[in-house]
XYZ file of C-alpha atoms in Angstrom:
593
model
C -11.230 -21.518 29.816
C -10.403 -17.604 27.590
C -11.380 -14.637 29.179
C -12.173 -10.940 28.591
C -8.259 -10.145 30.172
C -6.852 -12.999 27.640
C -8.765 -11.716 24.892
C -7.901 -7.771 25.351
C -4.504 -8.866 26.003
C -4.354 -10.650 22.385
C -1.752 -9.520 20.047
C -2.187 -9.780 16.204
C 0.970 -8.359 15.614
C 2.637 -11.244 17.242
C 0.843 -13.900 15.679
C 1.236 -12.284 11.737
C 5.291 -11.665 12.983
C 4.927 -16.126 14.026
C 3.598 -16.629 10.413
C 6.242 -14.586 9.222
C 9.176 -16.804 11.838
C 7.575 -19.632 9.938
C 7.541 -18.731 7.040
C 10.888 -18.758 7.078
C 11.286 -21.906 8.868
C 9.620 -23.539 6.458
C 11.802 -21.485 3.469
C 15.233 -22.516 5.180
C 14.089 -26.614 5.020
C 13.394 -26.493 1.596
C 16.116 -25.534 0.848
C 18.219 -27.549 2.391
C 16.973 -29.846 -0.121
C 20.454 -29.721 -2.075
C 22.058 -31.025 0.867
C 19.505 -33.408 0.944
C 20.585 -34.353 -3.150
C 23.300 -34.996 -2.210
C 24.005 -36.929 0.450
C 22.228 -39.557 -1.520
C 25.178 -43.394 -1.725
C 27.457 -42.660 -4.766
C 26.664 -44.303 -7.616
C 28.047 -48.043 -8.015
C 28.197 -48.768 -4.298
C 26.044 -51.517 -2.813
C 26.436 -54.096 -0.409
C 24.785 -54.093 3.452
C 26.599 -50.648 4.816
C 25.388 -49.207 1.498
C 21.526 -50.442 2.622
C 22.317 -48.897 6.103
C 22.823 -45.610 4.995
C 20.536 -45.631 2.017
C 17.486 -46.735 4.529
C 18.493 -44.414 6.671
C 18.777 -41.176 3.655
C 14.913 -42.719 2.759
C 13.705 -42.067 7.613
C 15.848 -38.194 6.988
C 14.138 -37.365 4.355
C 10.336 -38.766 5.126
C 11.046 -36.372 8.802
C 11.607 -33.933 6.362
C 8.869 -34.093 4.881
C 6.641 -34.418 8.182
C 8.579 -31.235 9.707
C 7.836 -29.066 6.289
C 3.986 -30.547 6.285
C 4.576 -30.111 10.415
C 5.245 -26.018 9.197
C 3.394 -24.758 6.608
C -0.003 -26.807 8.543
C 0.828 -24.672 11.074
C 1.714 -21.838 9.305
C -1.864 -21.745 7.502
C -3.411 -21.657 11.226
C -1.926 -19.248 13.215
C -2.858 -17.087 9.585
C -6.019 -18.349 10.107
C -5.813 -16.674 13.950
C -3.954 -13.886 12.318
C -6.944 -12.823 10.816
C -9.238 -13.968 13.977
C -8.181 -11.762 16.257
C -7.579 -8.553 14.572
C -10.896 -8.014 13.899
C -12.212 -10.149 17.696
C -10.096 -6.844 19.051
C -11.797 -3.971 16.859
C -15.098 -6.529 18.087
C -13.883 -6.139 21.628
C -12.625 -1.906 21.966
C -16.074 -1.018 19.485
C -17.707 -3.174 22.833
C -15.239 -1.215 25.538
C -16.324 2.459 24.205
C -19.945 1.532 23.928
C -19.818 0.623 27.420
C -17.628 3.578 28.788
C -19.826 6.255 26.553
C -22.524 5.272 28.755
C -21.048 4.960 32.146
C -20.048 1.686 31.658
C -17.459 -0.764 32.744
C -15.979 -4.013 31.935
C -14.375 -6.169 34.291
C -11.269 -8.006 33.310
C -13.687 -11.848 33.718
C -16.419 -9.937 31.788
C -18.810 -9.068 33.904
C -20.083 -5.729 33.365
C -20.135 -2.846 36.330
C -22.599 0.830 36.335
C -19.148 2.769 36.962
C -20.702 6.444 36.210
C -24.636 5.805 36.525
C -26.035 9.679 34.847
C -26.593 12.452 37.717
C -29.768 15.035 38.527
C -32.076 12.507 36.654
C -35.953 14.773 37.031
C -38.349 12.600 38.579
C -40.789 12.153 35.168
C -37.934 10.775 33.325
C -36.224 7.989 35.140
C -38.679 4.790 34.601
C -36.758 5.659 31.041
C -34.304 6.576 31.708
C -32.991 3.024 33.869
C -34.670 0.963 31.602
C -32.069 2.703 28.497
C -29.136 1.791 31.089
C -31.523 -2.070 31.673
C -30.335 -1.867 27.646
C -27.928 -1.366 27.575
C -26.060 -3.294 29.770
C -27.874 -6.802 28.344
C -26.589 -5.272 24.432
C -23.537 -5.823 26.276
C -23.263 -8.692 27.504
C -24.673 -11.110 24.953
C -21.729 -9.150 23.106
C -19.060 -10.156 25.096
C -21.202 -13.696 25.070
C -20.302 -13.242 21.645
C -17.141 -11.762 21.650
C -15.357 -15.139 24.690
C -17.302 -17.632 22.325
C -15.729 -16.774 19.497
C -12.170 -16.370 20.728
C -12.620 -19.757 21.863
C -13.516 -20.849 18.744
C -10.388 -19.047 17.799
C -8.309 -21.614 20.702
C -9.116 -24.551 20.283
C -8.737 -23.860 16.024
C -5.237 -23.172 16.660
C -4.693 -26.258 20.268
C -5.825 -28.238 17.057
C -3.464 -27.650 14.662
C -0.465 -27.264 16.993
C -1.645 -30.182 19.305
C -1.515 -32.798 14.624
C 2.003 -31.505 14.282
C 3.084 -31.855 17.685
C 1.566 -35.979 17.469
C 2.970 -36.352 13.932
C -0.535 -36.881 12.011
C 0.005 -33.970 9.915
C 1.027 -36.178 5.964
C 2.968 -34.337 3.993
C 2.093 -33.588 0.382
C 1.881 -35.723 -2.359
C 5.992 -36.085 -4.375
C 9.349 -36.760 -3.355
C 11.022 -32.988 -2.183
C 10.455 -31.183 0.820
C 8.474 -27.939 -1.158
C 6.492 -30.842 -2.353
C 5.832 -31.693 0.771
C 4.557 -28.310 2.277
C 1.946 -28.849 -0.253
C -0.433 -31.286 1.987
C -3.464 -32.605 0.639
C -5.357 -30.379 2.718
C -4.330 -27.338 1.979
C -4.517 -28.046 -2.112
C -7.967 -29.553 -1.063
C -8.708 -26.234 0.541
C -7.138 -23.301 -1.889
C -9.082 -25.653 -4.360
C -11.972 -24.862 -3.301
C -11.887 -21.387 -2.565
C -11.477 -21.730 -6.249
C -10.820 -18.059 -8.606
C -12.172 -14.538 -8.842
C -15.048 -14.434 -11.595
C -13.261 -11.474 -13.336
C -10.016 -9.302 -13.327
C -12.001 -6.191 -11.666
C -10.765 -4.695 -7.853
C -14.773 -5.123 -7.052
C -14.528 -9.072 -8.259
C -11.781 -9.597 -6.789
C -13.296 -8.261 -3.186
C -16.428 -10.663 -4.057
C -14.449 -13.684 -4.220
C -12.611 -13.079 -1.499
C -15.137 -12.062 0.613
C -17.135 -15.189 0.243
C -13.913 -17.658 0.912
C -14.299 -19.119 4.562
C -11.476 -18.264 6.934
C -9.283 -22.121 6.077
C -9.878 -21.785 2.015
C -7.561 -17.840 2.880
C -5.275 -19.326 5.213
C -4.254 -21.669 2.592
C -4.572 -19.445 -0.436
C -2.280 -17.490 1.493
C 0.477 -20.201 2.068
C -0.030 -21.824 -1.705
C -0.370 -18.546 -3.460
C 1.025 -15.640 -2.171
C 2.447 -14.477 -5.554
C -1.330 -14.782 -6.750
C -2.157 -12.344 -3.535
C -0.116 -9.776 -2.926
C 0.064 -7.751 -5.826
C -3.739 -8.716 -6.330
C -5.995 -5.194 -6.358
C -8.845 -6.303 -4.971
C -7.478 -7.816 -1.178
C -7.391 -6.364 2.063
C -4.437 -4.574 2.987
C -3.023 -6.670 5.453
C -3.427 -9.562 3.080
C -1.203 -8.606 0.325
C 1.263 -8.055 3.179
C 1.571 -10.780 4.741
C 1.859 -12.219 1.058
C 5.034 -9.933 -0.107
C 6.761 -10.051 3.283
C 6.574 -13.820 2.163
C 7.318 -14.296 -0.775
C 10.668 -11.304 -0.612
C 12.895 -14.630 0.449
C 12.050 -16.626 -2.709
C 12.188 -13.848 -4.586
C 15.782 -13.075 -3.608
C 16.201 -16.844 -3.545
C 15.426 -16.754 -7.435
C 17.522 -13.712 -8.414
C 20.150 -15.216 -7.716
C 19.432 -17.715 -9.444
C 19.380 -16.849 -13.054
C 22.285 -14.807 -11.872
C 24.465 -16.776 -11.122
C 23.346 -18.917 -14.677
C 23.893 -15.386 -16.509
C 26.945 -15.938 -15.347
C 28.177 -19.806 -15.345
C 27.376 -18.208 -19.660
C 30.692 -16.756 -19.615
C 30.272 -14.029 -22.706
C 26.608 -11.984 -22.718
C 25.024 -10.420 -25.504
C 23.700 -6.879 -25.130
C 21.174 -8.094 -24.551
C 21.739 -10.008 -21.746
C 23.977 -8.287 -19.974
C 21.653 -5.788 -19.467
C 19.611 -8.262 -18.279
C 22.686 -8.894 -15.683
C 22.579 -5.753 -14.722
C 19.426 -5.210 -13.950
C 19.173 -8.070 -11.775
C 21.599 -6.139 -9.253
C 19.894 -3.345 -8.956
C 16.552 -5.359 -9.183
C 18.602 -7.458 -5.120
C 20.094 -4.042 -4.057
C 15.353 -2.815 -3.830
C 14.636 -5.717 -2.152
C 17.559 -4.364 0.287
C 15.989 -1.397 0.399
C 12.359 -2.983 1.134
C 13.205 -5.147 4.169
C 14.993 -1.911 5.363
C 12.019 0.067 4.930
C 9.471 -1.899 6.465
C 11.795 -2.503 9.757
C 10.661 0.625 9.425
C 7.691 0.249 11.674
C 4.531 0.565 10.983
C 4.324 -0.572 7.192
C 2.422 -2.383 4.340
C 3.483 -3.980 1.875
C 1.481 -4.255 -0.908
C 2.895 -4.495 -4.561
C 6.115 -6.789 -5.122
C 6.532 -7.215 -9.262
C 10.356 -8.313 -10.276
C 8.780 -9.123 -13.420
C 10.766 -6.478 -16.048
C 13.744 -4.106 -16.544
C 12.731 -3.519 -12.242
C 11.508 -3.578 -9.068
C 8.071 -2.040 -8.941
C 6.837 -1.841 -5.251
C 4.162 0.213 -3.206
C 4.609 0.586 1.221
C 1.838 2.060 2.792
C 2.715 3.926 6.112
C -0.293 3.402 8.672
C -2.993 0.581 7.972
C -5.323 0.629 4.549
C -7.151 -1.567 5.660
C -8.569 0.721 8.367
C -7.182 4.255 7.693
C -9.879 7.063 8.240
C -7.779 8.776 4.938
C -5.776 6.997 2.857
C -3.357 9.211 -0.197
C -1.645 6.899 -2.691
C 1.279 8.914 -4.160
C 2.839 8.636 -7.548
C 6.919 10.114 -8.357
C 7.427 11.071 -11.331
C 11.217 10.866 -13.062
C 14.018 8.398 -12.337
C 12.209 7.027 -9.942
C 12.935 3.964 -8.505
C 12.613 1.161 -5.892
C 15.980 1.380 -4.804
C 17.173 4.660 -5.086
C 13.878 6.548 -4.065
C 11.850 4.189 -1.802
C 13.095 4.849 1.768
C 12.939 8.613 0.891
C 10.040 8.824 -0.824
C 8.800 7.322 2.520
C 10.420 8.817 4.926
C 8.244 12.097 2.933
C 4.886 10.008 3.140
C 5.850 9.632 7.383
C 6.046 12.792 7.755
C 3.420 14.064 5.181
C 0.856 11.375 7.258
C 2.083 13.177 10.771
C 1.451 15.861 9.625
C -2.358 15.343 8.506
C -2.824 13.941 11.764
C -1.862 16.663 13.838
C -4.008 19.196 11.867
C -6.991 16.890 12.958
C -6.125 16.413 16.123
C -5.841 20.400 15.998
C -9.180 20.034 14.774
C -11.059 17.444 17.374
C -10.910 15.010 14.927
C -9.838 11.047 16.554
C -8.730 9.857 13.023
C -6.634 7.849 11.321
C -4.763 8.886 8.162
C -2.394 6.022 6.306
C -0.138 7.171 2.962
C 0.875 4.609 0.254
C 4.465 5.216 -1.512
C 3.919 4.064 -5.021
C 6.329 2.675 -7.751
C 4.392 -0.139 -9.025
C 5.020 1.494 -12.065
C 8.781 1.789 -14.423
C 8.878 5.502 -14.570
C 11.873 6.885 -16.978
C 15.058 6.859 -16.275
C 18.438 9.751 -17.243
C 20.965 7.500 -19.097
C 24.480 9.616 -20.109
C 23.095 10.629 -23.274
C 19.966 11.486 -21.891
C 19.081 9.962 -24.923
C 15.983 9.075 -22.112
C 14.538 12.835 -21.861
C 14.780 13.531 -25.700
C 14.336 10.203 -27.001
C 10.421 8.382 -28.667
C 10.770 5.411 -26.995
C 8.757 3.788 -24.206
C 11.417 4.604 -21.018
C 11.798 7.940 -21.978
C 10.032 10.925 -20.585
C 8.935 13.018 -23.462
C 6.685 9.478 -24.377
C 3.957 9.173 -22.300
C 3.759 5.201 -22.875
C 5.374 4.934 -19.840
C 2.524 6.357 -18.002
C -0.600 4.886 -19.931
C 0.579 2.303 -18.580
C 0.600 2.833 -15.532
C -1.390 4.679 -15.125
C -3.804 1.090 -15.782
C -2.746 -0.358 -12.574
C -2.552 2.385 -10.617
C -5.981 2.277 -11.695
C -6.653 -1.256 -10.486
C -5.049 0.101 -6.775
C -6.675 2.862 -6.312
C -9.797 0.888 -6.710
C -9.103 -2.468 -4.810
C -8.390 0.199 -1.983
C -12.301 0.813 -2.251
C -13.249 -2.383 -2.684
C -11.287 -4.413 0.215
C -13.007 -1.876 2.837
C -16.467 -2.590 4.116
C -15.755 1.832 3.670
C -14.757 3.543 1.450
C -11.891 5.539 3.230
C -11.244 9.526 2.008
C -8.941 8.320 -0.413
C -6.441 11.341 -2.471
C -4.806 10.297 -5.742
C -0.770 12.006 -5.079
C 1.672 13.157 -7.729
C 4.557 14.716 -8.199
C 5.754 15.760 -11.743
C 5.648 12.796 -14.998
C 4.287 10.201 -11.744
C 1.315 13.531 -11.899
C 0.589 12.194 -15.079
C 1.046 8.902 -14.443
C -2.335 9.950 -11.833
C -4.339 11.864 -14.870
C -3.769 8.883 -16.715
C -5.476 6.867 -13.337
C -8.031 8.681 -12.700
C -9.144 9.410 -16.613
C -9.826 5.474 -16.334
C -13.075 5.808 -13.668
C -14.051 4.133 -11.432
C -11.663 4.462 -9.115
C -14.025 6.174 -5.903
C -10.364 8.413 -5.559
C -11.747 12.031 -3.625
C -9.388 13.734 -3.809
C -6.115 14.020 -6.502
C -3.331 16.860 -5.705
C -1.169 17.197 -9.151
C 2.487 18.979 -8.597
C 4.874 20.003 -10.489
C 3.008 18.647 -13.119
C 4.223 19.474 -16.934
C 0.207 17.878 -17.268
C -2.492 14.637 -16.497
C -2.926 13.996 -20.506
C -6.977 14.605 -19.963
C -8.172 18.060 -22.171
C -10.454 19.295 -18.695
C -10.182 18.183 -14.826
C -14.087 16.335 -15.851
C -11.930 13.997 -17.379
C -10.409 12.850 -13.803
C -13.587 11.938 -12.263
C -13.593 13.367 -9.222
C -15.858 15.057 -7.273
C -16.097 18.313 -8.442
C -14.118 21.529 -6.928
C -11.995 17.914 -5.088
C -8.640 18.254 -7.437
C -6.174 20.672 -6.560
C -3.154 21.648 -9.135
C 0.380 23.814 -6.900
C 3.272 24.855 -8.625
C 6.136 26.318 -7.337
C 8.248 29.038 -9.127
C 10.705 28.541 -10.593
C 9.698 25.396 -11.202
C 10.263 24.435 -15.640
C 8.512 20.616 -15.609
C 5.193 22.734 -14.378
C 4.856 25.201 -16.941
C 6.160 22.159 -19.876
C 2.231 21.591 -20.293
C 3.798 18.243 -22.887
C 0.853 15.749 -21.797
C -2.774 17.885 -22.360
C -2.456 21.677 -21.251
C 0.245 23.374 -18.682
C -2.735 23.167 -15.666
C -2.478 26.143 -14.774
C -4.825 27.157 -17.993
C -7.196 24.792 -17.048
C -10.461 25.505 -15.371
C -11.677 23.285 -11.977
C -8.295 23.301 -10.159
C -8.071 24.412 -7.094
C -4.120 26.380 -5.897
C -2.493 24.927 -3.332
C 0.555 28.128 -2.347
C 3.758 27.310 -2.107
C 4.565 31.083 -0.906
C 5.472 32.021 2.761
C 3.073 31.027 4.907
C 1.853 30.197 9.128
C 1.979 27.557 7.540
C 5.556 27.562 6.944
C 8.584 28.218 4.282
C 7.677 29.169 0.891
C 9.376 26.772 -1.576
C 11.231 27.163 -5.255
C 12.476 24.685 -8.181
C 10.948 21.191 -9.011
C 12.245 18.691 -6.209
C 10.651 20.591 -2.861
C 7.486 20.624 -2.388
C 7.100 17.816 -0.029
C 9.548 19.694 2.373
C 9.191 19.569 6.011
C 7.576 23.050 7.345
C 6.937 24.199 3.690
C 3.208 25.784 3.595
C 3.450 23.033 0.359
C 3.510 20.228 2.767
C 1.488 21.387 4.882
C -1.515 22.107 2.131
C -1.122 18.576 0.964
C -1.036 16.906 4.077
C -3.912 19.172 5.431
C -5.930 18.064 1.613
C -5.047 14.528 2.692
C -6.934 14.576 6.371
C -9.531 16.370 3.840
C -9.765 19.077 5.946
C -9.981 21.426 3.000
C -10.977 25.049 5.192
C -6.979 24.241 6.833
C -6.191 25.022 2.460
C -3.045 27.939 2.261
C -4.891 29.396 -0.995
C -3.048 30.550 -3.836
C -1.481 30.865 -7.998
C 2.140 31.178 -8.079
C 3.242 31.786 -12.640
C 6.573 30.252 -13.126
C 8.203 32.384 -16.027
C 6.559 30.375 -18.060
C 3.338 30.343 -17.339
C 3.895 34.078 -17.745
C 5.151 34.160 -21.154
C 2.272 31.145 -21.954
C -0.795 33.521 -21.182
C 1.434 36.593 -22.104
C 1.734 35.266 -25.838
C -2.342 34.436 -25.594
C -2.660 38.400 -23.919
C -0.929 39.645 -26.833
C -2.810 37.800 -29.604
C -5.825 38.248 -28.360
C -4.964 42.758 -27.846
C -4.242 41.963 -31.728
C -7.477 40.737 -32.093
C -9.595 42.972 -30.034
C -7.341 45.442 -32.205
C -9.057 44.219 -35.449
C -12.197 43.575 -34.635
C -12.482 47.587 -32.745
C -11.337 49.583 -36.138
C -7.799 50.280 -33.990
C -4.632 49.891 -34.784
C -3.359 46.202 -34.553
C 0.396 48.129 -33.379
C -1.350 49.706 -30.391
C -3.382 46.448 -29.401
C -0.452 44.424 -28.948
C 2.087 46.917 -27.894
C -1.047 47.433 -24.574
C -0.603 42.547 -24.570
C 3.095 43.015 -24.172
C 2.711 45.863 -21.490
C 0.910 43.177 -19.455
C 2.718 40.432 -20.681
C 5.654 42.942 -18.787
C 3.623 43.152 -15.831
C 4.235 40.290 -14.990
C 6.991 39.404 -15.612
C 8.375 41.459 -13.017
C 6.620 39.769 -10.375
C 7.432 37.451 -11.415
C 10.915 37.770 -11.536
């Protein structure tokens, strides 16, 4: 009999840990296939001893296949239980909060005590208050009964799977290998019954996932984790489970490919490039695991295709956070070289946003994602990638456009996967701001605020093209940031109307920053401002425009031309108009330099 106190102590995180551990055990067992194959009778061995040896090998293989099937089945049951416990715990928390708000206390056995009845009630309101409290108590009692019934069902289902495994009642999947054994008839049937999403949009994916039973979801997670891990519209907790489970398989596949290439001896240029890339991908997996080990993290993208590894890691719970930010970095960003540092930045940003919310008396949660879900441009020793026209060049918009399509789906998937949309903020730095701009231009992303900083351009002709609410697009430029003055992808944001400016100078909120790379440094005005936007606290923003030399020169040129045109229109000397424009430029330049 499950008690209310038992449910309060239930811990979905522990079940998730068991789920992950069972996945590792399953993989370890499956990886014994080569050893088992090597233990078969050698060719040409005959006789009674050979027959006994072959029989023992067959029995060992059957036992191993049964064990793999049992682990796979129990693992799927644990996944179902973990999801059910997570939902049940939220229900318990809501019920406890409701009880406390009305002066009741739910006891460990599920009883309801009136511990703080209202005092000094006017006589003419006494009956009404009494009736209302009776209603609240009865509602609490009814909800507690439903919670305990659900808890009993969760416990019974998990016990059923454990009993079946303990009593050898689970039939391995068809085939002869250990890997085949994991695909039991029951799991395969459930996964097949789940079908596929009706479309590729995040909403279509979410509708499909929502339509599945808990057992179908667990079966799909067990049999096709690669599909779920990178599918926009799937809840973050499920993507995290699926991607974590794939890390070991990805590492094994990358090592196998590396061994295959090494055996060839002399490699072609393309093969050598692939070989070198495999090392970077393996290092990327190491960095992913190191980042996850920091705790309170979710792995929302894991993609080893293409030249470089792609990944996205969240600080906090994207499924439940009131405020979710997605940060896209730019030039030279890679998973192996950049994920850990940017993750630290996001952790500090989340903490700053939480602190600002607490100061305002808001009890709201925050999560932030480092999204390296595209292959950002790199710089090679010859600097060719910076000035060239190839896809991997920072001078080309192709990576930003391709990455923007992926980012758009990722952003839309966050809203689609949740019952209630969070306050969603898109943050882009440098070339990542261009990628973010291309993502936002496609619409359908559900972004509430956008922050573009150190930006060479958003790729949009107007802030309206970003499809964010009016007044909720922000730009930020520090002095001596040459990239922010390039205007390489559309107009320099400084000269586009509709953005709100975030200060990067000294203020009561922190120190100022200069250059291109220090915007998210701790205890700076710029970090405070980004955190304020991420927390949905516009009143906390320190506004201010900090034009750089490039802005002055650009605006000065325009002023000279405008002054000359005005002189012509008014019949004055052009030289006088040009002089006025140059004078304006010199005065502004003094402020910058």
